[in-house]
Every structure is written in structure tokens, then in C-alpha cells.
Amino acid sequence: MRAVLLGPPGAGKGTQAVRLSERWSIPAISTGDIFRANVKGATELGRRAQEFMNAGALVPDEITNAMVRDRLAQDDTGEGFLLDGYPRNPDQAIELDSMLADMGIELDAAIEITADMDEVTARLLKRAEIEGRADDTEPVIRKRLEVYATSTAPLTAFYEGRGVLVQVDGLGAVDEVTDRLVAAVENR
Ligand code: B4P
């Protein structure tokens, strides 16, 4: 299984990626998690990414694409991978195509978790109370949702055109959403 996981901030990508990666025995690769680990570790990559993340903006493509290319080259992706939060704009999607072509492989599925804006905003504000993530404040959440609408939402049509899009409703309990995702992808 070689798949990407799409959806607005707060739709449950990170939550479901962990479960799906266990189910399919493939690594879940979250660009957001890699950036956050680098910020925490005070690396050069983290220093460059932090200002964009804290503002709710996308980290520039040249930084993100290079990071994903390196990650996909690691040994554990041989049996597949689940990219969580990448690609996030059409240029990243085209770059991913080129990475996969260089590896001689193709994408099996682009899995989109859908959720309305009120629900995702409520989830992220709840997470802010629990985790205190710097980008979970109300103005930054608003900005992230705008960035999603203008930059990331066009990927739905992009992958639909490729015939690999699988859309799943992200509302409901976490287990229910997992069951829906597994059924939608495995029965397609
Ligand atoms: P991400 O880490 O991808 O953050 P996210 O979009 O908010 O999703 P996340 O996975 O954390 O949340 P989830 O929906 O699972 O990106 C953060 C930042 O990194 C970006 O803004 C950007 O700056 C940068 N970045 C990342 N990738 C990039 C790229 N490709 N290019 C450029 N920049 C990039 O969950 C949200 C909350 O909902 C959680 O608290 C969860 O517990 C809860 N939840 C999940 N499912 C639920 C359910 N069914 N019911 C109730 N609550 C639920």
C-alpha cells in the first residue's frame, strides 16, 4: 500500500495514520511530526520550519520536498508507506509524482478524510487545551483553514482525475472512522 492521507487540519489525519499504518504494516510518515521533532531538537531544519508553522503557513516547498525525498529513500518504505499531511499543494503533488517515478513506483490511493470547518475548529481548540501546540490558537487555526482551502483542497480534483481518490467521512468516534477508512480502501 502506497498512499497519501489528505484532509483539513483537525480532520483526524495524524490520529488515523497511526492506526492505518499498524493495520497495513507500513510506516506512517507525518511531515508535521517530522517538523515538530526538529523544532523540539533545535535542528537547522526545525529553526527554518518553526516560523512558518507558528504562523499557520506551509513550510516552503523546497524544504518540505527535500525532507520527504530523503524519508522515502529509507529502507522501511519498501513494502509501502502512508504519507500524512503531504502533499499539501499541487506543486508538492507533482514533486511526489517525480519522486515515485524515480523509485519506479506509483501511488495506490489518495485517502481524503472529510470534516466540516466547525467540527475541525472545535477539535483543534480542544487539543490546544490538552497539548498547548503553538499553532492551535484561534487566529492560527483560521489561517491554517484558509491555507487548506486555497492550497490543499485542489488536490481532491487532482487525485480524482488520477482515479485513486477515496473519500471518507471523518465525523464520529475515532474507531468508527478507522473502520470506515479500512472498508473504503480495502473494498475499492
Ligand atoms: P500537521 O501536523 O499535519 O497538522 P494538522 O493538519 O493539524 O493535522 P493533525 O494530524 O495534527 O491533526 P488531526 O487531524 O489528526 O501540520 C502542522 C503544520 O506543519 C502545518 O500547518 C504546516 O506549517 C506544516 N506542514 C506539515 N506538512 C506540510 C507540508 N506538506 N508542506 C508544508 N508545510 C507542512 O487531529 C486533530 C485533533 O482532532 C486531535 O486532537 C485529535 O485527537 C482529534 N480527533 C481526531 N479524530 C477525531 C474524531 N473522530 N473525533 C473527535 N476528535 C478527533
Tab-separated table of C-alpha atoms and ligand atoms in Angstrom:
chain	number	residue	atom	x	y	z
A	1	MET	CA	0.000	0.000	0.000
A	2	ARG	CA	1.442	3.329	-1.085
A	3	ALA	CA	-0.937	6.053	-0.059
A	4	VAL	CA	-1.304	9.696	0.893
A	5	LEU	CA	-3.703	10.938	3.550
A	6	LEU	CA	-5.497	14.219	2.802
A	7	GLY	CA	-7.945	16.351	4.764
A	8	PRO	CA	-8.225	19.670	6.590
A	9	PRO	CA	-6.314	20.358	9.821
A	10	GLY	CA	-8.167	18.542	12.586
A	11	ALA	CA	-9.889	16.013	10.311
A	12	GLY	CA	-8.006	13.233	12.080
A	13	LYS	CA	-5.130	12.541	9.692
A	14	GLY	CA	-2.494	12.063	12.383
A	15	THR	CA	-4.912	10.093	14.557
A	16	GLN	CA	-5.913	7.696	11.777
A	17	ALA	CA	-2.459	7.439	10.167
A	18	VAL	CA	-1.132	5.625	13.245
A	19	ARG	CA	-3.981	3.094	13.103
A	20	LEU	CA	-3.819	2.541	9.358
A	21	SER	CA	-0.055	2.087	9.446
A	22	GLU	CA	-0.494	-0.696	12.016
A	23	ARG	CA	-3.265	-2.325	10.017
A	24	TRP	CA	-1.250	-2.335	6.785
A	25	SER	CA	2.223	-2.784	8.392
A	26	ILE	CA	3.659	0.249	6.671
A	27	PRO	CA	5.303	3.361	8.126
A	28	ALA	CA	3.145	6.448	8.665
A	29	ILE	CA	5.210	9.429	7.602
A	30	SER	CA	3.851	12.695	9.000
A	31	THR	CA	5.572	15.813	7.685
A	32	GLY	CA	4.061	17.771	10.605
A	33	ASP	CA	5.544	15.294	13.129
A	34	ILE	CA	8.961	15.418	11.461
A	35	PHE	CA	8.912	19.216	11.565
A	36	ARG	CA	7.801	19.246	15.216
A	37	ALA	CA	10.547	16.763	16.186
A	38	ASN	CA	13.097	19.016	14.501
A	39	VAL	CA	11.752	22.107	16.266
A	40	LYS	CA	12.000	20.236	19.582
A	41	GLY	CA	15.518	19.058	18.797
A	42	ALA	CA	16.532	22.613	17.788
A	43	THR	CA	17.951	21.439	14.446
A	44	GLU	CA	18.610	23.716	11.468
A	45	LEU	CA	15.532	22.237	9.719
A	46	GLY	CA	13.430	22.947	12.813
A	47	ARG	CA	14.709	26.505	13.005
A	48	ARG	CA	13.745	27.123	9.371
A	49	ALA	CA	10.309	25.461	9.682
A	50	GLN	CA	9.209	26.926	13.012
A	51	GLU	CA	8.263	30.448	11.918
A	52	PHE	CA	6.034	29.112	9.129
A	53	MET	CA	4.332	26.543	11.358
A	54	ASN	CA	3.673	29.025	14.141
A	55	ALA	CA	2.050	31.364	11.601
A	56	GLY	CA	-0.158	28.591	10.190
A	57	ALA	CA	1.609	28.833	6.817
A	58	LEU	CA	3.041	25.993	4.772
A	59	VAL	CA	6.753	25.389	5.213
A	60	PRO	CA	8.365	26.292	1.832
A	61	ASP	CA	8.222	23.532	-0.762
A	62	GLU	CA	11.975	23.249	-1.267
A	63	ILE	CA	12.455	22.386	2.418
A	64	THR	CA	9.462	20.021	2.613
A	65	ASN	CA	10.084	18.220	-0.680
A	66	ALA	CA	13.743	17.526	0.132
A	67	MET	CA	12.760	16.170	3.540
A	68	VAL	CA	10.149	13.801	2.051
A	69	ARG	CA	12.519	12.627	-0.684
A	70	ASP	CA	15.093	11.686	1.997
A	71	ARG	CA	12.466	9.959	4.109
A	72	LEU	CA	11.056	7.891	1.249
A	73	ALA	CA	14.578	6.718	0.405
A	74	GLN	CA	14.876	4.927	3.773
A	75	ASP	CA	14.721	1.120	3.855
A	76	ASP	CA	11.396	0.786	5.682
A	77	THR	CA	9.321	2.091	2.742
A	78	GLY	CA	9.974	-0.979	0.576
A	79	GLU	CA	6.580	-2.554	1.345
A	80	GLY	CA	4.729	0.773	1.165
A	81	PHE	CA	4.071	3.919	3.163
A	82	LEU	CA	1.320	6.249	4.277
A	83	LEU	CA	2.183	9.915	3.822
A	84	ASP	CA	0.270	12.003	6.374
A	85	GLY	CA	-0.003	15.700	5.504
A	86	TYR	CA	1.984	15.537	2.276
A	87	PRO	CA	1.389	16.667	-0.427
A	88	ARG	CA	-0.322	19.867	0.673
A	89	ASN	CA	-0.390	21.811	-2.600
A	90	PRO	CA	-0.319	20.945	-6.324
A	91	ASP	CA	3.421	21.616	-6.677
A	92	GLN	CA	4.154	19.123	-3.893
A	93	ALA	CA	1.871	16.594	-5.618
A	94	ILE	CA	3.820	16.990	-8.857
A	95	GLU	CA	7.095	16.656	-6.949
A	96	LEU	CA	5.796	13.489	-5.270
A	97	ASP	CA	4.979	12.083	-8.712
A	98	SER	CA	8.554	12.687	-9.741
A	99	MET	CA	9.948	11.051	-6.562
A	100	LEU	CA	7.790	7.967	-7.116
A	101	ALA	CA	8.711	7.808	-10.806
A	102	ASP	CA	12.407	7.883	-9.797
A	103	MET	CA	11.680	4.963	-7.440
A	104	GLY	CA	9.761	3.122	-10.193
A	105	ILE	CA	6.510	3.018	-8.184
A	106	GLU	CA	3.033	4.555	-8.265
A	107	LEU	CA	0.504	5.735	-5.700
A	108	ASP	CA	-2.269	3.219	-4.895
A	109	ALA	CA	-4.619	5.579	-3.071
A	110	ALA	CA	-5.170	9.193	-2.053
A	111	ILE	CA	-7.343	8.880	1.047
A	112	GLU	CA	-9.233	12.030	1.995
A	113	ILE	CA	-10.810	12.407	5.440
A	114	THR	CA	-13.624	14.957	5.230
A	115	ALA	CA	-14.959	17.095	8.097
A	116	ASP	CA	-16.747	20.426	8.261
A	117	MET	CA	-14.955	23.557	9.414
A	118	ASP	CA	-16.915	23.962	12.682
A	119	GLU	CA	-16.043	20.430	13.761
A	120	VAL	CA	-12.333	20.719	12.963
A	121	THR	CA	-12.072	24.104	14.676
A	122	ALA	CA	-13.707	22.671	17.822
A	123	ARG	CA	-11.319	19.670	17.794
A	124	LEU	CA	-8.227	21.835	17.415
A	125	LEU	CA	-9.318	24.203	20.194
A	126	LYS	CA	-9.859	21.175	22.417
A	127	ARG	CA	-6.391	19.872	21.553
A	128	ALA	CA	-4.986	23.336	22.389
A	129	GLU	CA	-6.267	22.910	25.957
A	130	ILE	CA	-4.635	19.492	26.235
A	131	GLU	CA	-1.368	19.807	24.320
A	132	GLY	CA	-0.770	23.558	24.017
A	133	ARG	CA	0.545	23.338	20.447
A	134	ALA	CA	1.771	26.751	19.247
A	135	ASP	CA	-0.318	26.537	16.059
A	136	ASP	CA	-3.599	25.610	17.775
A	137	THR	CA	-4.615	29.157	18.749
A	138	GLU	CA	-7.791	30.567	17.199
A	139	PRO	CA	-6.159	33.038	14.742
A	140	VAL	CA	-3.618	30.438	13.596
A	141	ILE	CA	-6.310	27.769	13.173
A	142	ARG	CA	-8.234	30.243	10.979
A	143	LYS	CA	-5.123	30.815	8.893
A	144	ARG	CA	-4.471	27.047	8.567
A	145	LEU	CA	-8.027	26.516	7.344
A	146	GLU	CA	-7.596	29.304	4.754
A	147	VAL	CA	-4.345	27.739	3.573
A	148	TYR	CA	-6.121	24.387	3.339
A	149	ALA	CA	-8.954	25.869	1.223
A	150	THR	CA	-6.673	27.662	-1.230
A	151	SER	CA	-3.636	25.350	-1.422
A	152	THR	CA	-4.629	21.826	-0.370
A	153	ALA	CA	-8.298	21.410	-1.359
A	154	PRO	CA	-7.449	21.414	-5.115
A	155	LEU	CA	-5.671	18.069	-4.561
A	156	THR	CA	-9.069	16.357	-4.308
A	157	ALA	CA	-9.732	17.006	-8.004
A	158	PHE	CA	-6.105	16.237	-8.868
A	159	TYR	CA	-6.269	12.726	-7.400
A	160	GLU	CA	-9.840	12.146	-8.543
A	161	GLY	CA	-8.576	12.723	-12.069
A	162	ARG	CA	-5.993	10.006	-11.470
A	163	GLY	CA	-8.668	7.571	-10.342
A	164	VAL	CA	-7.046	6.980	-6.925
A	165	LEU	CA	-9.211	9.178	-4.675
A	166	VAL	CA	-11.020	7.540	-1.738
A	167	GLN	CA	-13.165	9.938	0.357
A	168	VAL	CA	-14.253	9.032	3.858
A	169	ASP	CA	-16.417	10.920	6.349
A	170	GLY	CA	-14.268	11.885	9.364
A	171	LEU	CA	-17.173	12.635	11.729
A	172	GLY	CA	-17.980	10.243	14.546
A	173	ALA	CA	-15.918	8.242	17.016
A	174	VAL	CA	-12.265	7.559	16.169
A	175	ASP	CA	-12.888	3.761	15.921
A	176	GLU	CA	-15.852	4.263	13.594
A	177	VAL	CA	-13.770	6.468	11.297
A	178	THR	CA	-10.983	3.856	11.264
A	179	ASP	CA	-13.473	1.131	10.303
A	180	ARG	CA	-14.867	3.326	7.532
A	181	LEU	CA	-11.380	4.064	6.200
A	182	VAL	CA	-10.317	0.416	6.198
A	183	ALA	CA	-13.535	-0.662	4.467
A	184	ALA	CA	-13.388	2.118	1.863
A	185	VAL	CA	-9.771	1.469	0.933
A	186	GLU	CA	-9.786	-2.332	1.077
A	187	ASN	CA	-13.096	-2.729	-0.793
A	188	ARG	CA	-12.447	-0.191	-3.512
B	1	B4P	P1	0.081	18.717	10.708
B	1	B4P	O1	0.924	18.122	11.749
B	1	B4P	O2	-0.210	17.887	9.501
B	1	B4P	O3	-1.254	19.197	11.450
B	1	B4P	P2	-2.800	19.084	11.172
B	1	B4P	O4	-3.153	19.343	9.747
B	1	B4P	O5	-3.424	19.961	12.197
B	1	B4P	O6	-3.244	17.632	11.437
B	1	B4P	P3	-3.010	16.669	12.672
B	1	B4P	O7	-2.630	15.398	12.028
B	1	B4P	O8	-2.075	17.201	13.680
B	1	B4P	O9	-4.376	16.632	13.429
B	1	B4P	P4	-5.520	15.544	13.375
B	1	B4P	O10	-6.302	15.978	12.178
B	1	B4P	O11	-5.107	14.133	13.438
B	1	B4P	O12	0.706	20.096	10.194
B	1	B4P	C1	1.133	21.104	11.076
B	1	B4P	C2	1.931	22.187	10.315
B	1	B4P	O13	3.141	21.613	9.746
B	1	B4P	C3	1.239	22.830	9.092
B	1	B4P	O14	0.377	23.889	9.458
B	1	B4P	C4	2.479	23.315	8.285
B	1	B4P	O15	3.018	24.510	8.783
B	1	B4P	C5	3.495	22.203	8.496
B	1	B4P	N1	3.432	21.191	7.424
B	1	B4P	C6	3.065	19.885	7.579
B	1	B4P	N2	3.095	19.253	6.386
B	1	B4P	C7	3.469	20.181	5.456
B	1	B4P	C8	3.660	20.150	4.048
B	1	B4P	N3	3.454	19.036	3.326
B	1	B4P	N4	4.044	21.282	3.423
B	1	B4P	C9	4.267	22.403	4.095
B	1	B4P	N5	4.086	22.507	5.436
B	1	B4P	C10	3.695	21.414	6.123
B	1	B4P	O16	-6.291	15.722	14.743
B	1	B4P	C11	-6.702	16.926	15.290
B	1	B4P	C12	-7.397	16.731	16.629
B	1	B4P	O17	-8.653	16.098	16.427
B	1	B4P	C13	-6.649	15.856	17.620
B	1	B4P	O18	-6.704	16.463	18.885
B	1	B4P	C14	-7.431	14.546	17.645
B	1	B4P	O19	-7.395	13.924	18.916
B	1	B4P	C15	-8.818	14.994	17.318
B	1	B4P	N6	-9.600	13.980	16.624
B	1	B4P	C16	-9.162	13.169	15.616
B	1	B4P	N7	-10.160	12.360	15.208
B	1	B4P	C17	-11.270	12.688	15.960
B	1	B4P	C18	-12.631	12.212	15.990
B	1	B4P	N8	-13.068	11.239	15.163
B	1	B4P	N9	-13.464	12.791	16.866
B	1	B4P	C19	-13.061	13.765	17.702
B	1	B4P	N10	-11.794	14.260	17.724
B	1	B4P	C20	-10.907	13.724	16.859
